[in-house]
CSV table of C-alpha atoms in Angstrom, one decimal:
chain,number,residue,atom,x,y,z
A,20,MET,CA,126.2,89.4,82.5
A,21,SER,CA,125.6,91.8,79.8
A,22,THR,CA,122.7,93.5,78.1
A,23,THR,CA,122.1,95.6,74.9
A,24,ALA,CA,119.3,98.0,74.4
A,25,GLY,CA,116.0,96.4,73.8
A,26,ALA,CA,117.5,93.0,74.3
A,27,PRO,CA,116.6,90.5,77.1
A,28,PRO,CA,119.5,90.2,79.7
A,29,ARG,CA,122.3,87.8,78.9
A,30,PHE,CA,123.9,85.7,81.5
A,31,THR,CA,127.4,84.3,81.5
A,32,PRO,CA,128.0,80.6,81.9
A,33,ARG,CA,129.1,81.1,85.5
A,34,THR,CA,126.0,83.1,86.4
A,35,TRP,CA,123.7,80.5,84.6
A,36,GLY,CA,125.6,77.9,86.7
A,37,THR,CA,125.0,79.8,89.9
A,38,LEU,CA,121.4,80.5,89.1
A,39,PHE,CA,121.0,76.6,88.2
A,40,VAL,CA,122.2,75.8,91.5
A,41,LEU,CA,120.0,78.1,93.5
A,42,CYS,CA,116.9,77.0,91.4
A,43,GLY,CA,117.8,73.4,92.2
A,44,ALA,CA,117.7,74.3,96.0
A,45,ILE,CA,114.2,76.0,95.8
A,46,PHE,CA,113.0,73.2,93.6
A,47,LEU,CA,114.2,70.8,96.2
A,48,GLU,CA,112.4,72.6,99.0
A,49,GLY,CA,109.1,72.7,96.8
A,50,ILE,CA,109.1,69.0,96.0
A,51,ASP,CA,110.1,67.9,99.6
A,52,VAL,CA,107.0,69.6,101.1
A,53,ALA,CA,104.7,68.4,98.4
A,54,MET,CA,105.8,64.8,98.2
A,55,LEU,CA,105.6,64.5,102.0
A,56,ASN,CA,102.1,65.8,102.2
A,57,VAL,CA,100.9,63.3,99.6
A,58,ALA,CA,102.7,60.6,101.6
A,59,LEU,CA,101.1,61.1,104.9
A,60,PRO,CA,98.5,58.3,104.9
A,61,ALA,CA,101.3,55.8,104.2
A,62,ILE,CA,103.4,57.2,106.8
A,63,ARG,CA,100.5,56.7,109.2
A,64,ALA,CA,99.9,53.2,108.3
A,65,ASP,CA,103.6,52.0,108.7
A,66,LEU,CA,104.5,54.1,111.8
A,67,GLY,CA,101.2,53.6,113.6
A,68,LEU,CA,100.6,57.4,114.1
A,69,SER,CA,97.6,58.9,115.5
A,70,THR,CA,95.9,61.8,113.8
A,71,GLY,CA,97.5,64.3,116.2
A,72,GLU,CA,101.0,62.7,115.8
A,73,LEU,CA,100.5,62.7,112.1
A,74,GLN,CA,99.7,66.4,112.2
A,75,TRP,CA,103.0,67.1,113.8
A,76,VAL,CA,104.9,65.7,111.0
A,77,VAL,CA,103.7,68.6,109.1
A,78,SER,CA,103.5,71.2,111.9
A,79,ALA,CA,107.1,70.6,113.1
A,80,TYR,CA,108.3,71.6,109.6
A,81,VAL,CA,106.1,74.6,109.5
A,82,LEU,CA,107.3,75.8,113.0
A,83,GLY,CA,110.9,75.3,112.1
A,84,TYR,CA,110.7,77.0,108.7
A,85,GLY,CA,108.3,79.8,109.7
A,86,GLY,CA,109.9,80.4,113.2
A,87,PHE,CA,113.6,80.7,112.2
A,88,MET,CA,113.3,82.4,108.7
A,89,LEU,CA,114.0,86.0,110.1
A,90,ALA,CA,116.9,84.9,112.0
A,91,GLY,CA,118.1,82.6,109.0
A,92,GLY,CA,117.8,85.6,106.6
A,93,ARG,CA,119.9,87.8,108.9
A,94,ALA,CA,122.5,85.1,109.5
A,95,ALA,CA,123.1,84.9,105.6
A,96,ASP,CA,123.7,88.8,105.9
A,97,LEU,CA,126.1,88.5,108.8
A,98,PHE,CA,128.0,85.3,108.2
A,99,GLY,CA,128.1,84.9,104.4
A,100,ARG,CA,125.4,83.7,102.0
A,101,ARG,CA,127.3,81.3,100.3
A,102,ARG,CA,128.5,79.7,103.5
A,103,MET,CA,125.1,79.7,105.2
A,104,PHE,CA,123.6,78.3,101.9
A,105,LEU,CA,125.9,75.4,101.7
A,106,VAL,CA,126.3,74.5,105.6
A,107,TRP,CA,122.4,74.4,106.0
A,108,LEU,CA,121.9,72.6,102.8
A,109,ALA,CA,124.3,69.9,104.2
A,110,VAL,CA,122.2,69.9,107.3
A,111,PHE,CA,119.0,69.5,105.4
A,112,LEU,CA,120.6,66.6,103.4
A,113,VAL,CA,121.4,64.7,106.7
A,114,VAL,CA,118.2,65.1,108.5
A,115,SER,CA,116.3,64.1,105.3
A,116,ALA,CA,118.2,60.9,105.2
A,117,VAL,CA,117.5,60.4,109.1
A,118,GLY,CA,113.6,60.9,108.6
A,119,GLY,CA,113.8,58.3,105.8
A,120,LEU,CA,115.4,55.9,108.2
A,121,ALA,CA,113.1,56.7,111.1
A,122,GLY,CA,111.4,53.7,112.8
A,123,GLU,CA,109.5,55.8,115.3
A,124,GLY,CA,107.2,58.8,114.9
A,125,TRP,CA,109.1,61.1,117.3
A,126,LEU,CA,112.2,60.7,115.3
A,127,LEU,CA,110.6,61.6,112.0
A,128,ILE,CA,108.9,64.7,113.8
A,129,VAL,CA,112.2,65.9,115.2
A,130,ALA,CA,113.9,65.4,111.7
A,131,ARG,CA,111.2,67.4,110.0
A,132,PHE,CA,111.7,70.2,112.6
A,133,VAL,CA,115.4,70.4,111.9
A,134,ALA,CA,114.7,70.2,108.1
A,135,GLY,CA,112.3,73.2,108.5
A,136,VAL,CA,115.1,75.1,110.5
A,137,ALA,CA,117.6,74.4,107.7
A,138,ALA,CA,115.3,75.5,105.0
A,139,ALA,CA,114.6,78.6,106.9
A,140,VAL,CA,118.3,79.6,106.6
A,141,MET,CA,119.2,78.2,103.0
A,142,THR,CA,116.0,79.7,101.2
A,143,PRO,CA,116.6,83.3,102.1
A,144,ALA,CA,120.5,82.9,101.7
A,145,GLY,CA,119.8,81.5,98.2
A,146,LEU,CA,117.3,84.5,97.4
A,147,SER,CA,119.8,87.0,98.7
A,148,ILE,CA,122.6,85.4,96.6
A,149,ILE,CA,120.4,86.3,93.5
A,150,THR,CA,119.5,89.8,94.6
A,151,THR,CA,123.0,90.7,95.3
A,152,GLY,CA,124.7,88.7,92.6
A,153,PHE,CA,122.6,90.0,89.5
A,154,GLU,CA,122.4,93.7,88.5
A,155,GLU,CA,119.1,95.5,89.7
A,156,GLY,CA,116.7,95.8,86.9
A,157,PRO,CA,116.1,93.4,84.0
A,158,GLN,CA,118.9,91.1,84.8
A,159,ARG,CA,117.8,90.5,88.5
A,160,ASN,CA,114.1,90.4,87.5
A,161,ARG,CA,114.6,87.6,84.9
A,162,ALA,CA,116.7,85.6,87.4
A,163,LEU,CA,114.0,86.0,90.1
A,164,LEU,CA,111.2,85.1,87.8
A,165,VAL,CA,113.1,81.9,86.6
A,166,TYR,CA,113.7,81.2,90.3
A,167,SER,CA,110.2,81.8,91.4
A,168,GLY,CA,108.8,79.6,88.5
A,169,THR,CA,111.1,76.8,89.6
A,170,ALA,CA,109.8,76.9,93.1
A,171,ALA,CA,106.3,76.6,91.9
A,172,GLY,CA,107.2,73.9,89.5
A,173,GLY,CA,108.7,72.0,92.2
A,174,PHE,CA,105.7,72.1,94.3
A,175,SER,CA,103.5,70.9,91.4
A,176,LEU,CA,105.8,68.1,90.3
A,177,GLY,CA,106.2,67.1,93.9
A,178,LEU,CA,102.6,66.3,94.1
A,179,VAL,CA,102.8,63.8,91.2
A,180,LEU,CA,106.3,62.4,92.4
A,181,GLY,CA,104.8,62.0,95.8
A,182,GLY,CA,102.1,59.9,94.7
A,183,LEU,CA,104.3,57.7,92.5
A,184,LEU,CA,107.0,57.3,95.3
A,185,SER,CA,104.7,56.8,98.3
A,186,ALA,CA,102.9,54.0,96.3
A,187,VAL,CA,106.2,52.1,96.3
A,188,ASN,CA,107.7,53.2,99.6
A,189,TRP,CA,106.9,56.4,101.7
A,190,ARG,CA,110.5,56.6,102.8
A,191,LEU,CA,111.5,57.5,99.2
A,192,VAL,CA,109.8,60.9,99.5
A,193,LEU,CA,112.8,61.7,102.0
A,194,PHE,CA,115.5,59.7,100.4
A,195,VAL,CA,115.2,61.4,97.0
A,196,PRO,CA,115.3,65.0,98.4
A,197,ALA,CA,118.5,63.9,100.3
A,198,ALA,CA,120.1,62.6,97.1
A,199,LEU,CA,119.1,65.8,95.1
A,200,ALA,CA,120.5,67.9,98.1
A,201,LEU,CA,123.8,66.0,97.8
A,202,VAL,CA,124.0,66.9,93.9
A,203,ILE,CA,123.3,70.6,94.7
A,204,LEU,CA,125.7,70.9,97.5
A,205,LEU,CA,128.5,69.6,95.2
A,206,LEU,CA,127.5,71.9,92.3
A,207,GLY,CA,126.9,74.9,94.7
A,208,ALA,CA,130.5,74.4,96.4
A,209,ALA,CA,132.0,74.7,92.8
A,210,LEU,CA,129.7,77.3,91.1
A,211,ILE,CA,128.7,79.9,93.7
A,212,PRO,CA,131.2,82.5,94.4
A,213,ALA,CA,132.0,84.2,97.7
A,214,THR,CA,132.2,88.0,97.7
A,215,PRO,CA,134.7,89.9,99.6
A,216,GLN,CA,132.0,91.8,101.6
A,217,GLU,CA,130.9,88.5,103.3
A,218,ARG,CA,134.3,88.2,104.7
A,219,THR,CA,134.7,91.6,106.1
A,220,ARG,CA,131.1,92.7,107.4
A,221,ASP,CA,130.6,93.5,111.0
A,222,ARG,CA,129.1,90.3,112.6
A,223,ARG,CA,127.7,91.4,115.9
A,224,VAL,CA,124.6,89.4,116.6
A,225,ASP,CA,121.5,90.6,118.1
A,226,VAL,CA,120.8,87.4,120.3
A,227,LEU,CA,118.1,88.9,122.5
A,228,GLY,CA,116.2,90.1,119.1
A,229,ALA,CA,116.8,86.8,117.4
A,230,VAL,CA,115.4,84.9,120.5
A,231,THR,CA,112.4,87.0,121.0
A,232,VAL,CA,111.4,87.2,117.3
A,233,THR,CA,112.0,83.5,116.7
A,234,ALA,CA,110.0,82.7,119.8
A,235,ALA,CA,107.2,85.1,118.8
A,236,ILE,CA,106.8,83.6,115.3
A,237,VAL,CA,106.9,80.0,116.5
A,238,LEU,CA,104.2,80.7,119.0
A,239,LEU,CA,102.0,82.8,116.5
A,240,VAL,CA,102.4,80.0,113.8
A,241,LEU,CA,101.8,77.2,116.3
A,242,GLY,CA,98.7,78.9,117.7
A,243,VAL,CA,97.2,79.6,114.3
A,244,GLU,CA,98.2,76.2,112.8
A,245,ARG,CA,96.8,74.2,115.8
A,246,SER,CA,93.5,76.5,116.1
A,247,ALA,CA,91.3,74.0,114.4
A,248,HIS,CA,92.6,70.9,116.6
A,249,SER,CA,93.0,72.6,120.0
A,250,ALA,CA,90.8,74.3,122.7
A,251,ALA,CA,89.9,77.9,122.2
A,252,GLY,CA,91.7,78.9,125.5
A,253,TRP,CA,94.9,77.2,124.5
A,254,THR,CA,94.9,78.9,121.0
A,255,THR,CA,94.2,82.3,122.6
A,256,ALA,CA,96.9,82.0,125.1
A,257,THR,CA,99.5,80.9,122.6
A,258,ILE,CA,98.7,83.6,120.2
A,259,ALA,CA,98.6,86.2,123.0
A,260,ALA,CA,102.1,84.9,124.2
A,261,GLY,CA,103.3,85.4,120.6
A,262,LEU,CA,102.1,88.9,120.4
A,263,VAL,CA,103.6,89.9,123.7
A,264,LEU,CA,107.0,88.6,122.5
A,265,ALA,CA,106.5,90.5,119.3
A,266,ALA,CA,106.0,93.7,121.1
A,267,LEU,CA,109.1,93.0,123.3
A,268,PHE,CA,111.1,92.3,120.0
A,269,VAL,CA,110.1,95.9,118.8
A,270,LEU,CA,111.4,97.3,122.0
A,271,VAL,CA,114.6,95.2,122.0
A,272,GLU,CA,115.2,96.4,118.3
A,273,ARG,CA,114.7,100.0,119.0
A,274,ARG,CA,117.4,100.0,121.6
A,275,SER,CA,119.8,97.5,120.0
A,276,ALA,CA,123.1,99.0,118.7
A,277,ALA,CA,123.0,96.2,116.1
A,278,PRO,CA,119.4,95.2,115.6
A,279,LEU,CA,118.3,91.9,114.0
A,280,ILE,CA,115.8,94.0,111.8
A,281,ARG,CA,116.3,97.7,111.2
A,282,LEU,CA,112.9,98.8,111.8
A,283,GLY,CA,113.2,101.7,109.1
A,284,LEU,CA,113.2,98.9,106.5
A,285,LEU,CA,109.5,98.7,107.4
A,286,ARG,CA,108.8,102.3,106.3
A,287,SER,CA,108.9,101.2,102.6
A,288,GLY,CA,105.2,101.1,101.6
A,289,ALA,CA,106.0,98.8,98.7
A,290,LEU,CA,107.9,96.5,100.8
A,291,VAL,CA,105.2,96.2,103.4
A,292,ARG,CA,102.5,95.9,100.8
A,293,ALA,CA,104.4,93.1,99.1
A,294,ASN,CA,104.7,91.2,102.2
A,295,LEU,CA,101.0,91.6,103.2
A,296,ALA,CA,99.9,90.6,99.7
A,297,GLY,CA,102.4,87.7,99.9
A,298,LEU,CA,100.9,86.5,103.3
A,299,LEU,CA,97.4,86.7,101.9
A,300,PHE,CA,98.3,85.1,98.5
A,301,ALA,CA,99.9,82.1,100.3
A,302,ALA,CA,96.9,81.9,102.6
A,303,ALA,CA,94.6,81.5,99.7
A,304,PHE,CA,96.7,79.3,97.6
A,305,PHE,CA,97.5,76.7,100.4
A,306,GLY,CA,93.9,76.9,101.7
A,307,PHE,CA,92.6,76.0,98.2
A,308,GLN,CA,95.0,73.2,97.7
A,309,PHE,CA,93.8,71.8,101.0
A,310,ILE,CA,90.2,72.1,100.2
A,311,ALA,CA,90.9,70.6,96.7
A,312,VAL,CA,92.7,67.7,97.9
A,313,LEU,CA,90.1,66.8,100.7
A,314,TYR,CA,87.2,67.2,98.2
A,315,LEU,CA,88.8,65.0,95.6
A,316,GLN,CA,90.1,62.3,97.9
A,317,GLU,CA,87.5,62.1,100.6
A,318,LEU,CA,84.4,63.0,99.1
A,319,ARG,CA,85.1,61.9,95.4
A,320,GLY,CA,87.2,58.8,96.4
A,321,TRP,CA,90.1,59.7,94.0
A,322,SER,CA,93.6,58.2,94.8
A,323,ALA,CA,96.6,60.4,95.7
A,324,LEU,CA,98.0,60.0,92.3
A,325,GLU,CA,94.8,60.9,90.5
A,326,THR,CA,94.4,63.9,92.7
A,327,SER,CA,98.0,65.0,92.1
A,328,LEU,CA,97.5,64.7,88.2
A,329,ALA,CA,94.4,66.7,88.5
A,330,MET,CA,96.2,69.5,90.0
A,331,LEU,CA,99.3,69.4,87.8
A,332,ALA,CA,98.0,72.2,85.5
A,333,ILE,CA,98.7,74.6,88.3
A,334,GLY,CA,102.4,73.8,87.4
A,335,ALA,CA,101.8,75.9,84.2
A,336,ASP,CA,103.5,78.8,86.0
A,337,ALA,CA,106.9,77.0,85.8
A,338,VAL,CA,106.7,77.7,82.2
A,339,LEU,CA,104.9,81.1,82.2
A,340,ALA,CA,106.9,82.7,85.0
A,341,PRO,CA,110.4,82.8,83.1
A,342,THR,CA,108.8,83.4,79.7
A,343,LEU,CA,105.6,85.4,79.8
A,344,THR,CA,105.8,87.4,83.2
A,345,PRO,CA,109.3,89.2,82.3
A,346,ARG,CA,107.7,90.7,79.1
A,347,LEU,CA,104.4,91.8,81.1
A,348,VAL,CA,106.7,93.0,83.9
A,349,GLU,CA,108.8,95.0,81.4
A,350,ARG,CA,105.7,96.6,79.7
A,351,PHE,CA,103.3,97.3,82.5
A,352,GLY,CA,105.6,97.2,85.6
A,353,ASN,CA,105.5,94.8,88.6
A,354,ALA,CA,102.5,96.4,90.5
A,355,LYS,CA,100.0,96.1,87.6
A,356,VAL,CA,101.1,92.5,87.0
A,357,ILE,CA,100.8,91.5,90.6
A,358,VAL,CA,97.3,93.1,90.7
A,359,ALA,CA,96.3,91.2,87.5
A,360,GLY,CA,97.6,87.8,89.2
A,361,LEU,CA,95.7,88.3,92.3
A,362,VAL,CA,92.4,89.1,90.4
A,363,LEU,CA,92.9,86.0,88.4
A,364,ALA,CA,93.5,84.2,91.6
A,365,VAL,CA,90.1,85.2,92.8
A,366,VAL,CA,88.6,84.2,89.6
A,367,SER,CA,90.1,80.8,89.8
A,368,TYR,CA,88.8,80.0,93.2
A,369,ALA,CA,85.3,81.4,92.3
A,370,LEU,CA,85.3,79.0,89.2
A,371,PHE,CA,85.6,76.0,91.6
A,372,LEU,CA,82.4,77.1,93.6
A,373,PRO,CA,79.9,75.0,91.3
A,374,ILE,CA,81.6,71.7,92.4
A,375,SER,CA,79.3,68.9,93.2
A,376,THR,CA,79.6,65.0,94.0
A,377,ASP,CA,79.7,64.3,90.2
A,378,THR,CA,81.6,67.2,88.8
A,379,VAL,CA,83.7,66.0,85.9
A,380,TYR,CA,87.4,67.0,85.8
A,381,LEU,CA,87.0,69.2,82.5
A,382,ALA,CA,84.9,71.5,84.5
A,383,MET,CA,87.7,71.8,87.3
A,384,PHE,CA,90.5,72.4,84.7
A,385,PRO,CA,89.7,76.2,84.4
A,386,THR,CA,90.4,76.6,88.1
A,387,MET,CA,93.8,74.7,87.8
A,388,ILE,CA,95.1,76.5,84.7
A,389,VAL,CA,93.9,79.8,85.7
A,390,LEU,CA,95.4,79.5,89.1
A,391,GLY,CA,98.7,78.5,87.4
A,392,VAL,CA,98.6,81.6,85.4
A,393,ALA,CA,97.8,83.7,88.5
A,394,PHE,CA,100.7,82.2,90.3
A,395,ALA,CA,103.1,83.0,87.4
A,396,LEU,CA,102.0,86.7,87.4
A,397,ALA,CA,101.9,87.4,91.2
A,398,TYR,CA,104.6,85.3,92.8
A,399,GLY,CA,107.7,86.3,91.1
A,400,PRO,CA,106.9,90.0,90.9
A,401,LEU,CA,106.1,90.0,94.6
A,402,THR,CA,109.4,88.6,95.2
A,403,ILE,CA,110.9,91.4,93.0
A,404,VAL,CA,109.2,94.1,95.0
A,405,ALA,CA,109.8,92.7,98.3
A,406,THR,CA,113.4,93.0,97.7
A,407,ASP,CA,113.8,95.9,95.2
A,408,GLY,CA,115.6,98.9,96.6
A,409,VAL,CA,116.9,97.2,99.7
A,410,ALA,CA,120.5,97.6,100.8
A,411,GLU,CA,123.0,94.7,99.8
A,412,HIS,CA,123.7,94.0,103.5
A,413,GLU,CA,120.1,93.5,104.4
A,414,GLN,CA,119.0,91.4,101.3
A,415,GLY,CA,119.0,88.1,103.4
A,416,LEU,CA,116.8,89.9,105.9
A,417,ALA,CA,114.2,91.0,103.0
A,418,GLY,CA,114.2,87.5,101.8
A,419,GLY,CA,113.6,86.4,105.3
A,420,LEU,CA,110.7,88.8,105.9
A,421,LEU,CA,109.0,87.7,102.5
A,422,TYR,CA,109.3,84.0,103.1
A,423,THR,CA,108.1,84.5,106.8
A,424,ALA,CA,105.1,86.2,105.2
A,425,PHE,CA,104.4,83.3,102.9
A,426,GLN,CA,104.9,80.6,105.6
A,427,PHE,CA,102.6,82.4,108.1
A,428,GLY,CA,100.1,83.0,105.4
A,429,ALA,CA,100.2,79.2,104.5
A,430,ALA,CA,99.4,78.3,108.3
A,431,LEU,CA,96.9,80.9,108.4
A,432,GLY,CA,95.1,79.8,105.3
A,433,LEU,CA,95.1,76.1,106.4
A,434,ALA,CA,93.9,76.9,109.8
A,435,ALA,CA,91.0,79.0,108.6
A,436,CYS,CA,90.0,76.5,105.9
A,437,THR,CA,90.1,73.4,108.5
A,438,ALA,CA,87.7,75.6,111.0
A,439,VAL,CA,85.2,76.1,108.4
A,440,LEU,CA,85.3,72.5,107.2
A,441,THR,CA,85.1,71.3,110.7
A,442,GLY,CA,82.2,73.6,111.6
A,443,ALA,CA,80.3,72.9,108.3
A,444,SER,CA,77.5,70.5,108.2
A,445,GLY,CA,79.4,68.3,105.8
A,446,GLY,CA,79.3,67.2,102.2
A,447,VAL,CA,79.9,69.2,99.2
A,448,ASP,CA,78.3,72.3,100.9
A,449,GLY,CA,81.0,72.4,103.5
A,450,TYR,CA,83.8,72.5,100.9
A,451,ARG,CA,81.8,75.5,99.1
A,452,SER,CA,81.7,77.4,102.4
A,453,ALA,CA,85.5,76.8,103.0
A,454,LEU,CA,86.2,78.2,99.4
A,455,VAL,CA,85.2,81.6,100.9
A,456,VAL,CA,88.6,81.6,102.7
A,457,PRO,CA,90.7,81.6,99.6
A,458,ILE,CA,88.4,84.0,97.6
A,459,ALA,CA,88.4,86.5,100.4
A,460,ALA,CA,92.2,86.3,101.1
A,461,ALA,CA,93.1,86.7,97.5
A,462,ALA,CA,90.6,89.5,97.0
A,463,VAL,CA,92.0,91.6,100.0
A,464,ALA,CA,95.5,90.9,98.6
A,465,ALA,CA,94.3,92.4,95.3
A,466,VAL,CA,93.0,95.5,97.2
A,467,ILE,CA,96.2,96.0,99.1
A,468,SER,CA,98.3,95.7,96.0
A,469,ALA,CA,95.8,98.0,94.1
A,470,SER,CA,96.3,100.7,96.8
A,471,GLY,CA,99.9,101.0,95.6
A,472,LEU,CA,98.8,101.7,92.1
A,473,ARG,CA,96.4,104.5,93.4
A,474,LYS,CA,99.2,106.1,95.4
A,475,ARG,CA,101.6,106.0,92.5
A,476,VAL,CA,99.1,107.8,90.2
A,477,ALA,CA,98.3,110.3,93.0
A,478,ARG,CA,102.1,111.2,93.1
């Protein structure tokens, strides 16, 4: 890679190839989640699943993904980013195919859990390949913005593809990701280079730390995700157990000679703010999508494909993230661009408040397009800040922290919106009430990010 003064960073054919493979993997993860969500009604009809069993098709993936992300990110640092990326991409390929062949609900649920674990390793591994393989500064920023735009584009396109494929056969929403994973695996084996540091690094494993933090996150995500569907006592006990294990994890890390997470990493105010803002941003984003899908399909009677097309404008960030955002970051800095994106997110959700039983799509479009711009401005720069200045041997861990925050935030936002909708009187007023959740979450995220701007001015 090379740059000239005032010119955008240039990538060599090899680095473009590596970035293409990694973008393919994050695109794969995005379409996989989105397509399966759209196909849930068809899965229920074919396999005869109850509502509770159908919920576990989603929950199993969330638990595997969110619960093992930190351990997966550290595994990439310890055992080689390229190796972990390719091995767990192969696992993802196999279990996706198994899920597509499943004739029983339990087998599909198990396959989705393992797919979540696989994604929990290969996602931070892929991110850390970028943050260690591209020079810090404009080169890395552009690579990360292209990467994050591809991730969002995958999710948006997955909504449409899911509607099309599930109309033919829901099993295609699992077979298509498996086929795409095979292509990415072959290209990755040829294009992603291994680094000497990956072969010589100390590989001591903090087993107790990995077990306690994974169990803590699994219990916390499970408690939050199931809070709207379970008794209050069960939810409280699950979350309490998760908090106890989290406290135990901190004690273990303080005494470990080779900790899973160096607690000093959390002394970075910018990193902590980026992770908190990312958690709340994901809570707002996924909470809003949940509300919008239910409003369009259950209240308005739109089909899955019509709903997917209605939300396609959010995918504008796939174009804006690698084109507009780098210029804004270069001129104003990551912090200001993040705050602008979060403020636009608040505006986009507020624009949806006037919905009624006969609102035309033209009135909903401003929400979708503004949210797409907001995502383009916030998501990529948050990724940059959350990994900026972190030592190379901890880049996988930094990526794991960020994606854990995103995943836990998504579970939190979905649970909160479900709780509001469940307790509401019904009708369009219930959806308006639930919109308070994404508006509040995005507003708090904006305040947290803006606090970093105030501290910088004070210094």
